[in-house]
């Protein structure tokens, strides 16, 4: 699955993977990015917060926080579009 070509299909794939292994940090982060790309910012924030709550070893939490900030910014822009 090439996410840049078909993010909806990639999102369905990652949802399936996470139904099998809901503790997969890398798949949660991948899904958060796909949710960003498809405008599902609230759901993307849920995935990012899940990772931040668990603070898994080997994950650059500063980068996860950057993704969280990007999701928040996009969500705000969607709620308050500029004229």
PDB file of N, CA, C and O in Angstrom:
ATOM      1  N   UNK A   1       0.854  -1.168   0.000  1.00  0.00           N
ATOM      2  CA  UNK A   1       0.000   0.000   0.000  1.00  0.00           C
ATOM      3  C   UNK A   1       0.902   1.234   0.000  1.00  0.00           C
ATOM      4  O   UNK A   1       1.755   1.376   0.867  1.00  0.00           O
ATOM      5  N   UNK A   2       0.703   2.108  -0.970  1.00  0.00           N
ATOM      6  CA  UNK A   2       1.458   3.364  -1.038  1.00  0.00           C
ATOM      7  C   UNK A   2       0.571   4.489  -0.536  1.00  0.00           C
ATOM      8  O   UNK A   2      -0.350   4.909  -1.230  1.00  0.00           O
ATOM      9  N   UNK A   3       0.845   4.964   0.676  1.00  0.00           N
ATOM     10  CA  UNK A   3      -0.039   5.950   1.295  1.00  0.00           C
ATOM     11  C   UNK A   3      -0.193   7.228   0.487  1.00  0.00           C
ATOM     12  O   UNK A   3      -1.266   7.815   0.457  1.00  0.00           O
ATOM     13  N   UNK A   4       0.870   7.663  -0.191  1.00  0.00           N
ATOM     14  CA  UNK A   4       0.774   8.902  -0.942  1.00  0.00           C
ATOM     15  C   UNK A   4      -0.155   8.755  -2.147  1.00  0.00           C
ATOM     16  O   UNK A   4      -0.748   9.726  -2.590  1.00  0.00           O
ATOM     17  N   UNK A   5      -0.314   7.549  -2.654  1.00  0.00           N
ATOM     18  CA  UNK A   5      -1.184   7.320  -3.798  1.00  0.00           C
ATOM     19  C   UNK A   5      -2.638   7.108  -3.385  1.00  0.00           C
ATOM     20  O   UNK A   5      -3.548   7.505  -4.096  1.00  0.00           O
ATOM     21  N   UNK A   6      -2.840   6.453  -2.269  1.00  0.00           N
ATOM     22  CA  UNK A   6      -4.209   6.154  -1.827  1.00  0.00           C
ATOM     23  C   UNK A   6      -4.257   6.127  -0.299  1.00  0.00           C
ATOM     24  O   UNK A   6      -4.268   5.058   0.318  1.00  0.00           O
ATOM     25  N   UNK A   7      -4.284   7.312   0.329  1.00  0.00           N
ATOM     26  CA  UNK A   7      -4.258   7.350   1.797  1.00  0.00           C
ATOM     27  C   UNK A   7      -5.467   6.668   2.436  1.00  0.00           C
ATOM     28  O   UNK A   7      -5.357   6.112   3.520  1.00  0.00           O
ATOM     29  N   UNK A   8      -6.612   6.681   1.774  1.00  0.00           N
ATOM     30  CA  UNK A   8      -7.797   6.014   2.330  1.00  0.00           C
ATOM     31  C   UNK A   8      -7.573   4.510   2.419  1.00  0.00           C
ATOM     32  O   UNK A   8      -7.899   3.878   3.417  1.00  0.00           O
ATOM     33  N   UNK A   9      -7.011   3.954   1.379  1.00  0.00           N
ATOM     34  CA  UNK A   9      -6.715   2.511   1.372  1.00  0.00           C
ATOM     35  C   UNK A   9      -5.661   2.168   2.423  1.00  0.00           C
ATOM     36  O   UNK A   9      -5.782   1.184   3.151  1.00  0.00           O
ATOM     37  N   UNK A  10      -4.637   3.013   2.519  1.00  0.00           N
ATOM     38  CA  UNK A  10      -3.597   2.799   3.527  1.00  0.00           C
ATOM     39  C   UNK A  10      -4.188   2.876   4.932  1.00  0.00           C
ATOM     40  O   UNK A  10      -3.822   2.088   5.807  1.00  0.00           O
ATOM     41  N   UNK A  11      -5.120   3.788   5.125  1.00  0.00           N
ATOM     42  CA  UNK A  11      -5.766   3.927   6.431  1.00  0.00           C
ATOM     43  C   UNK A  11      -6.563   2.668   6.782  1.00  0.00           C
ATOM     44  O   UNK A  11      -6.494   2.180   7.917  1.00  0.00           O
ATOM     45  N   UNK A  12      -7.274   2.121   5.822  1.00  0.00           N
ATOM     46  CA  UNK A  12      -8.013   0.865   6.070  1.00  0.00           C
ATOM     47  C   UNK A  12      -7.054  -0.266   6.426  1.00  0.00           C
ATOM     48  O   UNK A  12      -7.335  -1.072   7.314  1.00  0.00           O
ATOM     49  N   UNK A  13      -5.922  -0.314   5.745  1.00  0.00           N
ATOM     50  CA  UNK A  13      -4.923  -1.344   6.015  1.00  0.00           C
ATOM     51  C   UNK A  13      -4.393  -1.219   7.448  1.00  0.00           C
ATOM     52  O   UNK A  13      -4.332  -2.197   8.195  1.00  0.00           O
ATOM     53  N   UNK A  14      -4.022   0.003   7.849  1.00  0.00           N
ATOM     54  CA  UNK A  14      -3.469   0.213   9.189  1.00  0.00           C
ATOM     55  C   UNK A  14      -4.535  -0.059  10.257  1.00  0.00           C
ATOM     56  O   UNK A  14      -4.231  -0.606  11.315  1.00  0.00           O
ATOM     57  N   UNK A  15      -5.782   0.302   9.975  1.00  0.00           N
ATOM     58  CA  UNK A  15      -6.865  -0.025  10.915  1.00  0.00           C
ATOM     59  C   UNK A  15      -6.939  -1.535  11.130  1.00  0.00           C
ATOM     60  O   UNK A  15      -7.118  -2.003  12.259  1.00  0.00           O
ATOM     61  N   UNK A  16      -6.777  -2.295  10.053  1.00  0.00           N
ATOM     62  CA  UNK A  16      -6.804  -3.761  10.156  1.00  0.00           C
ATOM     63  C   UNK A  16      -5.627  -4.261  10.980  1.00  0.00           C
ATOM     64  O   UNK A  16      -5.787  -5.108  11.864  1.00  0.00           O
ATOM     65  N   UNK A  17      -4.447  -3.731  10.716  1.00  0.00           N
ATOM     66  CA  UNK A  17      -3.256  -4.129  11.470  1.00  0.00           C
ATOM     67  C   UNK A  17      -3.460  -3.842  12.956  1.00  0.00           C
ATOM     68  O   UNK A  17      -3.160  -4.680  13.812  1.00  0.00           O
ATOM     69  N   UNK A  18      -4.005  -2.672  13.273  1.00  0.00           N
ATOM     70  CA  UNK A  18      -4.204  -2.308  14.677  1.00  0.00           C
ATOM     71  C   UNK A  18      -5.323  -3.107  15.335  1.00  0.00           C
ATOM     72  O   UNK A  18      -5.321  -3.262  16.553  1.00  0.00           O
ATOM     73  N   UNK A  19      -6.238  -3.636  14.558  1.00  0.00           N
ATOM     74  CA  UNK A  19      -7.251  -4.509  15.160  1.00  0.00           C
ATOM     75  C   UNK A  19      -6.613  -5.825  15.610  1.00  0.00           C
ATOM     76  O   UNK A  19      -7.075  -6.444  16.559  1.00  0.00           O
ATOM     77  N   UNK A  20      -5.527  -6.196  14.964  1.00  0.00           N
ATOM     78  CA  UNK A  20      -4.795  -7.412  15.326  1.00  0.00           C
ATOM     79  C   UNK A  20      -3.790  -7.126  16.443  1.00  0.00           C
ATOM     80  O   UNK A  20      -3.626  -7.911  17.366  1.00  0.00           O
ATOM     81  N   UNK A  21      -3.111  -5.983  16.342  1.00  0.00           N
ATOM     82  CA  UNK A  21      -2.081  -5.606  17.321  1.00  0.00           C
ATOM     83  C   UNK A  21      -2.296  -4.157  17.768  1.00  0.00           C
ATOM     84  O   UNK A  21      -1.612  -3.244  17.295  1.00  0.00           O
ATOM     85  N   UNK A  22      -3.239  -3.926  18.666  1.00  0.00           N
ATOM     86  CA  UNK A  22      -3.565  -2.555  19.079  1.00  0.00           C
ATOM     87  C   UNK A  22      -2.452  -1.844  19.850  1.00  0.00           C
ATOM     88  O   UNK A  22      -2.513  -0.633  20.028  1.00  0.00           O
ATOM     89  N   UNK A  23      -1.437  -2.569  20.253  1.00  0.00           N
ATOM     90  CA  UNK A  23      -0.330  -1.959  21.001  1.00  0.00           C
ATOM     91  C   UNK A  23       0.825  -1.518  20.099  1.00  0.00           C
ATOM     92  O   UNK A  23       1.855  -1.060  20.608  1.00  0.00           O
ATOM     93  N   UNK A  24       0.680  -1.632  18.796  1.00  0.00           N
ATOM     94  CA  UNK A  24       1.753  -1.270  17.874  1.00  0.00           C
ATOM     95  C   UNK A  24       1.915   0.243  17.796  1.00  0.00           C
ATOM     96  O   UNK A  24       1.089   0.946  17.210  1.00  0.00           O
ATOM     97  N   UNK A  25       2.987   0.733  18.378  1.00  0.00           N
ATOM     98  CA  UNK A  25       3.247   2.166  18.420  1.00  0.00           C
ATOM     99  C   UNK A  25       3.500   2.708  17.016  1.00  0.00           C
ATOM    100  O   UNK A  25       2.953   3.748  16.630  1.00  0.00           O
ATOM    101  N   UNK A  26       4.311   2.016  16.244  1.00  0.00           N
ATOM    102  CA  UNK A  26       4.639   2.515  14.905  1.00  0.00           C
ATOM    103  C   UNK A  26       3.393   2.598  14.023  1.00  0.00           C
ATOM    104  O   UNK A  26       3.230   3.560  13.263  1.00  0.00           O
ATOM    105  N   UNK A  27       2.510   1.618  14.142  1.00  0.00           N
ATOM    106  CA  UNK A  27       1.282   1.663  13.345  1.00  0.00           C
ATOM    107  C   UNK A  27       0.339   2.759  13.826  1.00  0.00           C
ATOM    108  O   UNK A  27      -0.355   3.388  13.029  1.00  0.00           O
ATOM    109  N   UNK A  28       0.330   3.021  15.115  1.00  0.00           N
ATOM    110  CA  UNK A  28      -0.494   4.132  15.632  1.00  0.00           C
ATOM    111  C   UNK A  28       0.012   5.465  15.097  1.00  0.00           C
ATOM    112  O   UNK A  28      -0.771   6.333  14.725  1.00  0.00           O
ATOM    113  N   UNK A  29       1.329   5.627  15.075  1.00  0.00           N
ATOM    114  CA  UNK A  29       1.879   6.877  14.558  1.00  0.00           C
ATOM    115  C   UNK A  29       1.635   7.001  13.056  1.00  0.00           C
ATOM    116  O   UNK A  29       1.316   8.088  12.562  1.00  0.00           O
ATOM    117  N   UNK A  30       1.773   5.905  12.342  1.00  0.00           N
ATOM    118  CA  UNK A  30       1.494   5.911  10.911  1.00  0.00           C
ATOM    119  C   UNK A  30       0.033   6.284  10.674  1.00  0.00           C
ATOM    120  O   UNK A  30      -0.286   7.106   9.809  1.00  0.00           O
ATOM    121  N   UNK A  31      -0.858   5.720  11.472  1.00  0.00           N
ATOM    122  CA  UNK A  31      -2.278   6.041  11.328  1.00  0.00           C
ATOM    123  C   UNK A  31      -2.538   7.506  11.655  1.00  0.00           C
ATOM    124  O   UNK A  31      -3.351   8.157  10.995  1.00  0.00           O
ATOM    125  N   UNK A  32      -1.844   8.046  12.633  1.00  0.00           N
ATOM    126  CA  UNK A  32      -2.006   9.466  12.968  1.00  0.00           C
ATOM    127  C   UNK A  32      -1.626  10.343  11.779  1.00  0.00           C
ATOM    128  O   UNK A  32      -2.316  11.318  11.460  1.00  0.00           O
ATOM    129  N   UNK A  33      -0.543   9.993  11.092  1.00  0.00           N
ATOM    130  CA  UNK A  33      -0.130  10.748   9.904  1.00  0.00           C
ATOM    131  C   UNK A  33      -1.168  10.607   8.797  1.00  0.00           C
ATOM    132  O   UNK A  33      -1.534  11.592   8.143  1.00  0.00           O
ATOM    133  N   UNK A  34      -1.654   9.399   8.580  1.00  0.00           N
ATOM    134  CA  UNK A  34      -2.689   9.194   7.565  1.00  0.00           C
ATOM    135  C   UNK A  34      -3.959   9.956   7.920  1.00  0.00           C
ATOM    136  O   UNK A  34      -4.621  10.521   7.043  1.00  0.00           O
ATOM    137  N   UNK A  35      -4.282   9.998   9.177  1.00  0.00           N
ATOM    138  CA  UNK A  35      -5.462  10.756   9.601  1.00  0.00           C
ATOM    139  C   UNK A  35      -5.243  12.247   9.384  1.00  0.00           C
ATOM    140  O   UNK A  35      -6.169  12.961   9.001  1.00  0.00           O
ATOM    141  N   UNK A  36      -4.038  12.725   9.600  1.00  0.00           N
ATOM    142  CA  UNK A  36      -3.707  14.113   9.273  1.00  0.00           C
ATOM    143  C   UNK A  36      -3.938  14.347   7.777  1.00  0.00           C
ATOM    144  O   UNK A  36      -4.595  15.310   7.386  1.00  0.00           O
ATOM    145  N   UNK A  37      -3.382  13.461   6.965  1.00  0.00           N
ATOM    146  CA  UNK A  37      -3.471  13.607   5.510  1.00  0.00           C
ATOM    147  C   UNK A  37      -4.904  13.567   4.995  1.00  0.00           C
ATOM    148  O   UNK A  37      -5.207  14.163   3.966  1.00  0.00           O
ATOM    149  N   UNK A  38      -5.771  12.855   5.696  1.00  0.00           N
ATOM    150  CA  UNK A  38      -7.156  12.711   5.241  1.00  0.00           C
ATOM    151  C   UNK A  38      -8.123  13.624   6.001  1.00  0.00           C
ATOM    152  O   UNK A  38      -9.336  13.499   5.852  1.00  0.00           O
ATOM    153  N   UNK A  39      -7.578  14.538   6.809  1.00  0.00           N
ATOM    154  CA  UNK A  39      -8.417  15.510   7.498  1.00  0.00           C
ATOM    155  C   UNK A  39      -9.117  14.995   8.738  1.00  0.00           C
ATOM    156  O   UNK A  39     -10.001  15.652   9.271  1.00  0.00           O
ATOM    157  N   UNK A  40      -8.715  13.838   9.231  1.00  0.00           N
ATOM    158  CA  UNK A  40      -9.315  13.268  10.451  1.00  0.00           C
ATOM    159  C   UNK A  40      -8.460  13.660  11.660  1.00  0.00           C
ATOM    160  O   UNK A  40      -7.874  12.814  12.338  1.00  0.00           O
ATOM    161  N   UNK A  41      -8.392  14.950  11.913  1.00  0.00           N
ATOM    162  CA  UNK A  41      -7.456  15.442  12.918  1.00  0.00           C
ATOM    163  C   UNK A  41      -7.811  15.016  14.334  1.00  0.00           C
ATOM    164  O   UNK A  41      -6.913  14.693  15.124  1.00  0.00           O
ATOM    165  N   UNK A  42      -9.075  14.987  14.672  1.00  0.00           N
ATOM    166  CA  UNK A  42      -9.459  14.572  16.027  1.00  0.00           C
ATOM    167  C   UNK A  42      -9.029  13.139  16.287  1.00  0.00           C
ATOM    168  O   UNK A  42      -8.469  12.825  17.339  1.00  0.00           O
ATOM    169  N   UNK A  43      -9.248  12.273  15.312  1.00  0.00           N
ATOM    170  CA  UNK A  43      -8.847  10.873  15.451  1.00  0.00           C
ATOM    171  C   UNK A  43      -7.325  10.743  15.485  1.00  0.00           C
ATOM    172  O   UNK A  43      -6.777   9.915  16.209  1.00  0.00           O
ATOM    173  N   UNK A  44      -6.633  11.569  14.690  1.00  0.00           N
ATOM    174  CA  UNK A  44      -5.173  11.558  14.710  1.00  0.00           C
ATOM    175  C   UNK A  44      -4.630  11.967  16.069  1.00  0.00           C
ATOM    176  O   UNK A  44      -3.657  11.391  16.554  1.00  0.00           O
ATOM    177  N   UNK A  45      -5.282  12.946  16.679  1.00  0.00           N
ATOM    178  CA  UNK A  45      -4.880  13.366  18.025  1.00  0.00           C
ATOM    179  C   UNK A  45      -5.062  12.237  19.031  1.00  0.00           C
ATOM    180  O   UNK A  45      -4.245  12.076  19.947  1.00  0.00           O
ATOM    181  N   UNK A  46      -6.104  11.444  18.861  1.00  0.00           N
ATOM    182  CA  UNK A  46      -6.309  10.301  19.764  1.00  0.00           C
ATOM    183  C   UNK A  46      -5.132   9.336  19.683  1.00  0.00           C
ATOM    184  O   UNK A  46      -4.643   8.847  20.709  1.00  0.00           O
ATOM    185  N   UNK A  47      -4.656   9.061  18.458  1.00  0.00           N
ATOM    186  CA  UNK A  47      -3.511   8.152  18.300  1.00  0.00           C
ATOM    187  C   UNK A  47      -2.247   8.745  18.903  1.00  0.00           C
ATOM    188  O   UNK A  47      -1.496   8.058  19.604  1.00  0.00           O
ATOM    189  N   UNK A  48      -1.991  10.025  18.645  1.00  0.00           N
ATOM    190  CA  UNK A  48      -0.797  10.676  19.174  1.00  0.00           C
ATOM    191  C   UNK A  48      -0.839  10.709  20.704  1.00  0.00           C
ATOM    192  O   UNK A  48       0.159  10.414  21.366  1.00  0.00           O
ATOM    193  N   UNK A  49      -1.991  11.034  21.260  1.00  0.00           N
ATOM    194  CA  UNK A  49      -2.112  11.072  22.715  1.00  0.00           C
ATOM    195  C   UNK A  49      -1.923   9.681  23.327  1.00  0.00           C
ATOM    196  O   UNK A  49      -1.352   9.551  24.410  1.00  0.00           O
ATOM    197  N   UNK A  50      -2.378   8.664  22.632  1.00  0.00           N
ATOM    198  CA  UNK A  50      -2.182   7.283  23.091  1.00  0.00           C
ATOM    199  C   UNK A  50      -0.688   7.012  23.246  1.00  0.00           C
ATOM    200  O   UNK A  50      -0.241   6.455  24.245  1.00  0.00           O
ATOM    201  N   UNK A  51       0.094   7.429  22.242  1.00  0.00           N
ATOM    202  CA  UNK A  51       1.541   7.215  22.293  1.00  0.00           C
ATOM    203  C   UNK A  51       2.163   8.063  23.407  1.00  0.00           C
ATOM    204  O   UNK A  51       2.973   7.563  24.195  1.00  0.00           O
ATOM    205  N   UNK A  52       1.786   9.319  23.489  1.00  0.00           N
ATOM    206  CA  UNK A  52       2.359  10.193  24.514  1.00  0.00           C
ATOM    207  C   UNK A  52       2.021   9.719  25.924  1.00  0.00           C
ATOM    208  O   UNK A  52       2.850   9.838  26.838  1.00  0.00           O
ATOM    209  N   UNK A  53       0.838   9.159  26.117  1.00  0.00           N
ATOM    210  CA  UNK A  53       0.455   8.638  27.433  1.00  0.00           C
ATOM    211  C   UNK A  53       1.339   7.468  27.847  1.00  0.00           C
ATOM    212  O   UNK A  53       1.644   7.294  29.024  1.00  0.00           O
ATOM    213  N   UNK A  54       1.738   6.662  26.882  1.00  0.00           N
ATOM    214  CA  UNK A  54       2.524   5.454  27.186  1.00  0.00           C
ATOM    215  C   UNK A  54       4.032   5.697  27.196  1.00  0.00           C
ATOM    216  O   UNK A  54       4.777   4.923  27.773  1.00  0.00           O
ATOM    217  N   UNK A  55       4.483   6.755  26.518  1.00  0.00           N
ATOM    218  CA  UNK A  55       5.900   7.099  26.440  1.00  0.00           C
ATOM    219  C   UNK A  55       6.796   5.878  26.197  1.00  0.00           C
ATOM    220  O   UNK A  55       7.678   5.566  27.000  1.00  0.00           O
ATOM    221  N   UNK A  56       6.578   5.187  25.092  1.00  0.00           N
ATOM    222  CA  UNK A  56       7.367   3.974  24.832  1.00  0.00           C
ATOM    223  C   UNK A  56       8.843   4.288  24.584  1.00  0.00           C
ATOM    224  O   UNK A  56       9.186   5.354  24.053  1.00  0.00           O
ATOM    225  N   UNK A  57       9.677   3.357  24.987  1.00  0.00           N
ATOM    226  CA  UNK A  57      11.110   3.503  24.766  1.00  0.00           C
ATOM    227  C   UNK A  57      11.396   3.472  23.270  1.00  0.00           C
ATOM    228  O   UNK A  57      10.726   2.788  22.510  1.00  0.00           O
ATOM    229  N   UNK A  58      12.410   4.223  22.875  1.00  0.00           N
ATOM    230  CA  UNK A  58      12.835   4.210  21.482  1.00  0.00           C
ATOM    231  C   UNK A  58      12.037   5.126  20.569  1.00  0.00           C
ATOM    232  O   UNK A  58      12.307   5.187  19.376  1.00  0.00           O
ATOM    233  N   UNK A  59      11.072   5.834  21.116  1.00  0.00           N
ATOM    234  CA  UNK A  59      10.262   6.748  20.323  1.00  0.00           C
ATOM    235  C   UNK A  59      10.681   8.168  20.671  1.00  0.00           C
ATOM    236  O   UNK A  59      10.771   8.528  21.846  1.00  0.00           O
ATOM    237  N   UNK A  60      10.951   8.969  19.639  1.00  0.00           N
ATOM    238  CA  UNK A  60      11.320  10.364  19.861  1.00  0.00           C
ATOM    239  C   UNK A  60      10.052  11.146  20.194  1.00  0.00           C
ATOM    240  O   UNK A  60       9.311  11.556  19.303  1.00  0.00           O
ATOM    241  N   UNK A  61       9.814  11.317  21.479  1.00  0.00           N
ATOM    242  CA  UNK A  61       8.573  11.965  21.915  1.00  0.00           C
ATOM    243  C   UNK A  61       8.492  13.417  21.449  1.00  0.00           C
ATOM    244  O   UNK A  61       7.384  13.925  21.221  1.00  0.00           O
ATOM    245  N   UNK A  62       9.622  14.066  21.259  1.00  0.00           N
ATOM    246  CA  UNK A  62       9.598  15.436  20.742  1.00  0.00           C
ATOM    247  C   UNK A  62       8.988  15.460  19.337  1.00  0.00           C
ATOM    248  O   UNK A  62       8.214  16.360  19.003  1.00  0.00           O
ATOM    249  N   UNK A  63       9.301  14.458  18.538  1.00  0.00           N
ATOM    250  CA  UNK A  63       8.721  14.366  17.182  1.00  0.00           C
ATOM    251  C   UNK A  63       7.229  14.058  17.249  1.00  0.00           C
ATOM    252  O   UNK A  63       6.446  14.568  16.453  1.00  0.00           O
ATOM    253  N   UNK A  64       6.847  13.246  18.205  1.00  0.00           N
ATOM    254  CA  UNK A  64       5.425  12.943  18.381  1.00  0.00           C
ATOM    255  C   UNK A  64       4.679  14.210  18.790  1.00  0.00           C
ATOM    256  O   UNK A  64       3.578  14.481  18.305  1.00  0.00           O
ATOM    257  N   UNK A  65       5.297  15.004  19.643  1.00  0.00           N
ATOM    258  CA  UNK A  65       4.682  16.285  20.046  1.00  0.00           C
ATOM    259  C   UNK A  65       4.568  17.232  18.854  1.00  0.00           C
ATOM    260  O   UNK A  65       3.589  17.980  18.743  1.00  0.00           O
ATOM    261  N   UNK A  66       5.549  17.205  17.959  1.00  0.00           N
ATOM    262  CA  UNK A  66       5.471  18.023  16.745  1.00  0.00           C
ATOM    263  C   UNK A  66       4.290  17.592  15.884  1.00  0.00           C
ATOM    264  O   UNK A  66       3.577  18.431  15.328  1.00  0.00           O
ATOM    265  N   UNK A  67       4.093  16.291  15.771  1.00  0.00           N
ATOM    266  CA  UNK A  67       2.942  15.780  15.026  1.00  0.00           C
ATOM    267  C   UNK A  67       1.653  16.216  15.703  1.00  0.00           C
ATOM    268  O   UNK A  67       0.691  16.613  15.038  1.00  0.00           O
ATOM    269  N   UNK A  68       1.643  16.177  17.017  1.00  0.00           N
ATOM    270  CA  UNK A  68       0.450  16.619  17.752  1.00  0.00           C
ATOM    271  C   UNK A  68       0.153  18.082  17.465  1.00  0.00           C
ATOM    272  O   UNK A  68      -0.984  18.473  17.220  1.00  0.00           O
ATOM    273  N   UNK A  69       1.205  18.908  17.486  1.00  0.00           N
ATOM    274  CA  UNK A  69       1.033  20.331  17.196  1.00  0.00           C
ATOM    275  C   UNK A  69       0.487  20.544  15.780  1.00  0.00           C
ATOM    276  O   UNK A  69      -0.391  21.385  15.568  1.00  0.00           O
ATOM    277  N   UNK A  70       0.999  19.780  14.822  1.00  0.00           N
ATOM    278  CA  UNK A  70       0.531  19.902  13.439  1.00  0.00           C
ATOM    279  C   UNK A  70      -0.937  19.500  13.328  1.00  0.00           C
ATOM    280  O   UNK A  70      -1.717  20.157  12.614  1.00  0.00           O
ATOM    281  N   UNK A  71      -1.324  18.440  14.023  1.00  0.00           N
ATOM    282  CA  UNK A  71      -2.730  18.021  14.023  1.00  0.00           C
ATOM    283  C   UNK A  71      -3.620  19.089  14.641  1.00  0.00           C
ATOM    284  O   UNK A  71      -4.688  19.406  14.098  1.00  0.00           O
ATOM    285  N   UNK A  72      -3.174  19.660  15.750  1.00  0.00           N
ATOM    286  CA  UNK A  72      -3.943  20.729  16.411  1.00  0.00           C
ATOM    287  C   UNK A  72      -4.095  21.933  15.485  1.00  0.00           C
ATOM    288  O   UNK A  72      -5.175  22.505  15.364  1.00  0.00           O
ATOM    289  N   UNK A  73      -3.001  22.301  14.839  1.00  0.00           N
ATOM    290  CA  UNK A  73      -3.026  23.456  13.940  1.00  0.00           C
ATOM    291  C   UNK A  73      -3.982  23.219  12.772  1.00  0.00           C
ATOM    292  O   UNK A  73      -4.764  24.094  12.419  1.00  0.00           O
ATOM    293  N   UNK A  74      -3.913  22.037  12.200  1.00  0.00           N
ATOM    294  CA  UNK A  74      -4.806  21.732  11.081  1.00  0.00           C
ATOM    295  C   UNK A  74      -6.263  21.705  11.543  1.00  0.00           C
ATOM    296  O   UNK A  74      -7.156  22.184  10.842  1.00  0.00           O
ATOM    297  N   UNK A  75      -6.508  21.149  12.718  1.00  0.00           N
ATOM    298  CA  UNK A  75      -7.869  21.100  13.237  1.00  0.00           C
ATOM    299  C   UNK A  75      -8.402  22.516  13.459  1.00  0.00           C
ATOM    300  O   UNK A  75      -9.537  22.827  13.113  1.00  0.00           O
ATOM    301  N   UNK A  76      -7.575  23.391  14.024  1.00  0.00           N
ATOM    302  CA  UNK A  76      -7.985  24.777  14.251  1.00  0.00           C
ATOM    303  C   UNK A  76      -8.269  25.491  12.938  1.00  0.00           C
ATOM    304  O   UNK A  76      -9.230  26.243  12.822  1.00  0.00           O
ATOM    305  N   UNK A  77      -7.429  25.252  11.942  1.00  0.00           N
ATOM    306  CA  UNK A  77      -7.618  25.893  10.641  1.00  0.00           C
ATOM    307  C   UNK A  77      -8.917  25.423   9.989  1.00  0.00           C
ATOM    308  O   UNK A  77      -9.604  26.197   9.316  1.00  0.00           O
ATOM    309  N   UNK A  78      -9.261  24.162  10.206  1.00  0.00           N
ATOM    310  CA  UNK A  78     -10.491  23.617   9.640  1.00  0.00           C
ATOM    311  C   UNK A  78     -11.708  24.215  10.336  1.00  0.00           C
ATOM    312  O   UNK A  78     -12.705  24.520   9.701  1.00  0.00           O
ATOM    313  N   UNK A  79     -11.593  24.395  11.636  1.00  0.00           N
ATOM    314  CA  UNK A  79     -12.717  24.950  12.403  1.00  0.00           C
ATOM    315  C   UNK A  79     -12.886  26.444  12.168  1.00  0.00           C
ATOM    316  O   UNK A  79     -13.979  26.964  12.212  1.00  0.00           O
ATOM    317  N   UNK A  80     -11.769  27.129  11.959  1.00  0.00           N
ATOM    318  CA  UNK A  80     -11.788  28.585  11.799  1.00  0.00           C
ATOM    319  C   UNK A  80     -11.104  28.971  10.496  1.00  0.00           C
ATOM    320  O   UNK A  80     -10.008  29.561  10.511  1.00  0.00           O
ATOM    321  N   UNK A  81     -11.714  28.646   9.363  1.00  0.00           N
ATOM    322  CA  UNK A  81     -11.050  28.967   8.095  1.00  0.00           C
ATOM    323  C   UNK A  81     -10.884  30.470   7.919  1.00  0.00           C
ATOM    324  O   UNK A  81     -11.723  31.257   8.353  1.00  0.00           O
ATOM    325  N   UNK A  82      -9.790  30.837   7.314  1.00  0.00           N
ATOM    326  CA  UNK A  82      -9.515  32.261   7.079  1.00  0.00           C
ATOM    327  C   UNK A  82     -10.267  32.699   5.826  1.00  0.00           C
ATOM    328  O   UNK A  82     -10.335  31.952   4.854  1.00  0.00           O
ATOM    329  N   UNK A  83     -10.783  33.937   5.848  1.00  0.00           N
ATOM    330  CA  UNK A  83     -11.526  34.420   4.674  1.00  0.00           C
ATOM    331  C   UNK A  83     -10.644  34.649   3.475  1.00  0.00           C
ATOM    332  O   UNK A  83      -9.510  34.794   3.503  1.00  0.00           O
TER     333      UNK A  83
END
